[in-house]
Coordinates of C-alpha atoms in Angstrom, one line a residue:
M1 CA -17.0 -25.4 50.0
L2 CA -18.1 -25.3 53.6
A3 CA -21.2 -23.5 54.7
D4 CA -20.6 -20.3 56.7
C5 CA -24.0 -19.4 58.0
A6 CA -22.6 -16.3 59.8
N7 CA -22.0 -14.7 56.4
C8 CA -25.2 -15.8 54.7
F9 CA -28.6 -14.0 54.7
G10 CA -30.4 -17.2 55.7
L11 CA -31.1 -18.1 52.1
C12 CA -31.9 -21.7 52.6
C13 CA -34.4 -20.6 55.2
V14 CA -36.1 -18.2 52.8
A15 CA -35.5 -19.2 49.1
L16 CA -36.4 -22.9 49.4
P17 CA -39.9 -24.3 50.0
F18 CA -40.9 -27.2 52.2
S19 CA -44.1 -29.1 53.1
A20 CA -45.3 -30.3 56.5
S21 CA -44.1 -33.9 56.8
A22 CA -41.8 -36.1 58.8
D23 CA -39.0 -33.7 57.8
F24 CA -40.6 -30.4 58.5
A25 CA -43.1 -29.4 61.1
A26 CA -44.9 -26.8 58.9
D27 CA -45.5 -25.7 55.3
K28 CA -43.3 -22.9 53.8
A29 CA -43.5 -21.4 50.4
A30 CA -40.4 -20.5 48.3
G31 CA -39.4 -16.9 49.1
E32 CA -41.2 -16.9 52.5
P33 CA -38.9 -16.7 55.5
C34 CA -39.1 -19.7 57.9
R35 CA -40.9 -18.8 61.1
N36 CA -37.7 -19.7 63.0
L37 CA -35.5 -17.3 61.1
R38 CA -34.3 -14.5 63.4
E39 CA -33.5 -10.9 62.4
D40 CA -29.8 -11.7 62.3
F41 CA -30.5 -14.5 59.8
R42 CA -29.7 -17.2 62.3
C43 CA -32.0 -20.1 63.2
A44 CA -33.8 -19.7 66.6
I45 CA -34.1 -23.4 67.1
H46 CA -30.8 -24.6 65.5
A47 CA -29.8 -26.7 68.5
Q48 CA -33.2 -28.4 68.7
L49 CA -34.1 -28.8 65.0
R50 CA -34.7 -32.6 65.3
Q51 CA -36.6 -32.3 68.6
R52 CA -38.8 -29.5 67.2
G53 CA -39.8 -31.4 64.1
Y54 CA -37.3 -30.1 61.5
P55 CA -34.9 -33.0 60.8
G56 CA -34.9 -32.0 57.2
C57 CA -32.9 -28.9 58.0
T58 CA -30.2 -31.0 59.6
V59 CA -29.5 -32.9 56.4
Y60 CA -29.3 -29.9 54.1
D61 CA -26.0 -28.3 53.1
C62 CA -25.5 -25.5 50.6
F63 CA -21.8 -26.4 50.3
G64 CA -20.9 -22.7 50.8
A65 CA -23.3 -21.3 48.2
G66 CA -25.2 -19.2 50.8
Q67 CA -22.2 -17.0 51.6
K68 CA -21.1 -16.8 48.0
V69 CA -24.5 -15.4 46.9
S70 CA -24.8 -13.2 49.9
Q71 CA -21.3 -11.7 50.0
V72 CA -20.1 -12.0 46.4
T73 CA -23.1 -12.0 44.0
F74 CA -25.0 -9.4 46.0
A75 CA -21.9 -7.7 47.6
G76 CA -23.1 -8.1 51.2
T77 CA -26.5 -6.3 50.8
S78 CA -29.3 -8.5 52.2
W79 CA -32.8 -9.0 50.9
R80 CA -34.1 -7.2 53.9
E81 CA -31.9 -4.1 53.2
A82 CA -32.9 -4.2 49.5
P83 CA -36.2 -6.0 49.1
E84 CA -36.1 -5.4 45.3
T85 CA -33.3 -7.8 45.0
A86 CA -34.9 -10.6 46.9
R87 CA -36.5 -12.4 43.9
E88 CA -33.2 -12.5 42.0
M89 CA -31.3 -13.6 45.0
Y90 CA -33.7 -16.5 45.6
A91 CA -33.4 -17.4 41.9
V92 CA -29.6 -17.6 41.7
F93 CA -29.1 -19.3 45.1
P94 CA -30.1 -22.8 43.8
V95 CA -27.9 -22.4 40.7
V96 CA -24.9 -21.5 42.8
R97 CA -25.7 -24.3 45.2
Q98 CA -25.5 -26.9 42.4
L99 CA -22.2 -25.4 41.2
H100 CA -20.7 -25.5 44.8
E101 CA -21.8 -29.1 45.1
L102 CA -19.8 -29.9 41.9
L103 CA -16.8 -28.0 43.4
W104 CA -17.0 -30.3 46.5
Y105 CA -16.8 -33.4 44.3
L106 CA -14.0 -32.0 42.1
A107 CA -12.0 -31.0 45.1
E108 CA -12.3 -34.5 46.5
A109 CA -11.4 -36.1 43.1
L110 CA -8.2 -34.1 43.2
T111 CA -7.2 -35.8 46.4
L112 CA -7.6 -39.3 45.0
E113 CA -4.2 -40.8 44.1
G114 CA -5.8 -43.2 41.7
A115 CA -7.3 -40.4 39.7
A116 CA -3.9 -38.8 39.1
P117 CA -4.0 -39.4 35.3
I118 CA -6.8 -36.9 35.0
H119 CA -5.9 -34.4 37.7
A120 CA -5.1 -31.8 35.1
E121 CA -8.6 -32.1 33.6
L122 CA -10.2 -32.1 37.0
R123 CA -8.3 -29.0 38.0
Q124 CA -9.5 -27.2 34.8
A125 CA -13.1 -28.2 35.5
L126 CA -12.8 -27.0 39.1
D127 CA -11.4 -23.6 37.9
E128 CA -14.2 -23.2 35.4
T129 CA -16.9 -24.1 37.9
E130 CA -15.5 -21.6 40.4
R131 CA -15.5 -19.0 37.6
L132 CA -19.1 -19.6 36.9
T133 CA -20.0 -19.1 40.6
R134 CA -18.7 -15.6 40.3
E135 CA -20.8 -14.6 37.3
G136 CA -23.4 -11.9 37.6
V137 CA -27.1 -12.4 38.3
D138 CA -28.2 -12.4 34.6
A139 CA -25.5 -14.9 33.6
L140 CA -26.3 -17.2 36.5
K141 CA -30.0 -17.2 35.7
Q142 CA -29.3 -18.1 32.1
L143 CA -26.6 -20.7 32.9
D144 CA -27.3 -24.2 31.5
V145 CA -26.5 -26.1 34.8
P146 CA -27.5 -29.6 33.6
A147 CA -25.1 -29.3 30.6
H148 CA -22.2 -28.2 32.8
R149 CA -23.1 -30.8 35.4
G150 CA -23.0 -33.5 32.7
E151 CA -19.5 -32.5 31.6
V152 CA -18.3 -32.6 35.2
N153 CA -20.0 -35.9 35.9
T154 CA -18.2 -37.5 33.0
L155 CA -14.9 -36.5 34.6
L156 CA -16.1 -37.7 38.1
L157 CA -17.1 -41.0 36.6
R158 CA -13.7 -41.5 35.1
A159 CA -12.0 -40.6 38.4
S160 CA -14.2 -43.2 40.2
E161 CA -13.4 -45.9 37.7
L162 CA -9.7 -45.2 38.0
V163 CA -9.8 -45.4 41.8
R164 CA -11.9 -48.5 41.9
A165 CA -10.0 -50.3 39.0
G166 CA -8.4 -52.9 41.3
Q167 CA -11.5 -53.6 43.4
R168 CA -13.9 -55.2 40.9
G169 CA -16.8 -54.1 43.1
K170 CA -20.4 -54.8 42.3
D171 CA -22.2 -52.5 39.9
R172 CA -25.4 -51.3 41.7
R173 CA -25.6 -47.9 40.0
G174 CA -29.1 -46.5 40.4
A175 CA -30.3 -49.8 42.0
D176 CA -33.5 -50.0 44.1
L177 CA -32.1 -51.2 47.4
I178 CA -34.8 -49.6 49.6
G179 CA -34.9 -51.6 52.9
A180 CA -32.3 -54.1 51.5
R181 CA -30.7 -56.6 53.9
L182 CA -27.0 -55.8 53.4
R183 CA -25.7 -56.4 56.9
G184 CA -22.0 -57.3 56.7
A185 CA -22.0 -57.1 52.9
D186 CA -18.7 -56.8 51.0
L187 CA -19.3 -53.7 49.0
R188 CA -15.7 -52.6 48.6
G189 CA -15.3 -50.7 45.4
A190 CA -18.9 -51.0 44.5
D191 CA -20.6 -48.6 42.1
L192 CA -23.6 -47.3 44.2
R193 CA -24.0 -44.0 42.3
G194 CA -27.5 -42.8 42.7
A195 CA -28.6 -46.0 44.4
Y196 CA -31.7 -46.0 46.6
L197 CA -30.6 -47.2 50.0
I198 CA -33.4 -45.7 52.0
G199 CA -33.8 -47.7 55.2
A200 CA -31.3 -50.3 54.1
D201 CA -29.6 -52.5 56.7
L202 CA -25.9 -51.8 56.1
R203 CA -24.7 -52.7 59.6
G204 CA -21.1 -53.8 59.5
A205 CA -21.0 -53.5 55.7
D206 CA -17.6 -52.9 54.1
L207 CA -18.0 -49.8 51.9
R208 CA -14.4 -48.9 51.5
Q209 CA -13.8 -47.2 48.1
A210 CA -17.4 -47.6 47.2
D211 CA -18.7 -44.8 44.9
L212 CA -21.6 -43.2 46.8
I213 CA -22.2 -40.1 44.7
G214 CA -25.9 -39.3 44.8
A215 CA -26.8 -42.4 46.8
D216 CA -29.9 -41.9 49.0
L217 CA -29.0 -43.0 52.5
R218 CA -32.0 -41.6 54.3
G219 CA -32.6 -43.8 57.3
A220 CA -30.0 -46.4 56.2
D221 CA -28.4 -48.1 59.2
L222 CA -24.6 -47.7 59.0
A223 CA -23.9 -49.0 62.5
G224 CA -20.4 -50.5 62.5
A225 CA -20.0 -50.0 58.7
D226 CA -16.6 -49.1 57.3
L227 CA -16.9 -46.0 55.0
T228 CA -13.2 -45.1 55.1
G229 CA -12.0 -44.2 51.7
S230 CA -15.6 -44.2 50.2
I231 CA -15.8 -42.0 47.2
F232 CA -17.9 -38.8 46.9
L233 CA -19.8 -39.4 50.2
T234 CA -21.0 -36.0 51.5
Q235 CA -21.9 -34.8 55.0
P236 CA -25.6 -34.4 54.1
Q237 CA -25.8 -38.0 53.1
L238 CA -24.3 -39.1 56.4
N239 CA -26.6 -36.8 58.4
A240 CA -29.6 -38.5 56.8
A241 CA -28.4 -41.9 57.8
K242 CA -28.1 -43.7 61.1
G243 CA -24.8 -44.8 62.6
D244 CA -23.0 -45.3 65.8
A245 CA -19.6 -45.0 67.5
A246 CA -18.3 -48.1 65.6
T247 CA -19.1 -46.6 62.2
R248 CA -15.8 -45.8 60.5
L249 CA -15.5 -42.6 58.5
S250 CA -12.8 -40.7 56.5
P251 CA -11.2 -37.8 58.3
A252 CA -12.9 -35.2 56.0
L253 CA -16.4 -36.2 57.3
A254 CA -17.8 -35.5 60.8
R255 CA -19.8 -38.0 62.9
P256 CA -23.4 -36.6 63.0
S257 CA -24.3 -35.3 66.4
H258 CA -27.5 -37.3 66.5
W259 CA -25.6 -40.6 66.2
P260 CA -25.2 -42.3 69.6
D261 CA -21.7 -42.5 70.9
A262 CA -20.2 -45.2 73.1
R263 CA -21.2 -43.3 76.3
S264 CA -24.8 -42.8 75.3
E265 CA -25.6 -46.3 73.9
P266 CA -27.8 -48.1 76.4
K267 CA -26.2 -51.0 78.3
P268 CA -28.0 -54.3 78.2
S269 CA -30.1 -55.0 81.3
P270 CA -28.7 -57.7 83.6
R271 CA -30.4 -61.1 83.2
P272 CA -32.6 -61.8 86.3
R273 CA -31.5 -64.6 88.5
R274 CA -33.7 -67.6 88.6
G275 CA -34.6 -69.2 91.9
R276 CA -35.3 -72.8 92.4
G277 CA -38.4 -74.0 90.6
D278 CA -38.4 -70.8 88.5
R279 CA -39.2 -71.8 85.0
G280 CA -38.2 -68.4 83.6
Q281 CA -40.0 -66.1 81.2
P282 CA -41.0 -66.8 77.6
R283 CA -38.2 -66.0 75.2
G284 CA -38.4 -63.0 72.9
T285 CA -39.5 -63.2 69.3
G286 CA -35.9 -62.8 68.0
R287 CA -37.0 -60.1 65.5
R288 CA -34.1 -58.0 64.2
S289 CA -34.2 -54.3 64.8
G290 CA -34.2 -51.9 61.9
P291 CA -35.7 -52.5 58.4
R292 CA -36.2 -56.0 57.2

């Protein structure tokens, strides 16, 4: 379920629309190739997306759907080679992307020891979801994705409850926590499924074994937070948040490249020495950084 851009026809750069905003530097309609897409289907500014005004691209992940559609559904023939297939390719890509996201969650659930009582059901759901990703174009276009997602979500919720059974964490499912002050909060085993944590201050928070499936972490400050063992946290969620060298993550997740590391974090300026008779300078306002 890992994206392999080398074997994809740049589908996320063509099939999906975006509007000029803080996330994207320009407008692009669905089916229109991004101005930065090269002839070899690679991004011309991939190493400078944030600097060039495209941070939205850095928080998107197809979970491997791009190469599945490119190499399996359309047998390695690109929309440039066969323009008549372009519309269908763009139509099935979002469908397969949703299925691949479910595969990611199911695969993680199968690694959770606490969910062992339903591992057989999870394996069956994973096999069925994988089978659906390999259906033909017509079947994929007609697939009732919300219905299948609902069935899988029921299993994922059971897995989460089993894993968090001994934690008695807070139930904040779907809660509006935009800009919330949660610095140092004990959120172990909390249900944060679908919670809005945009711009929340989670510095130093304990999020071990918290269920974060679908939680919106855009701009959330995770500096020093402990996310080891958190459930259903994805790389795109992390990429949308802010963190630092002290943020603790599970081994399956990578520290986003835009997070500062210990070497790049600025060192505090030395305090100026006061001479005799120097009354010093006015003190700062003491305002906390980050959202309030």
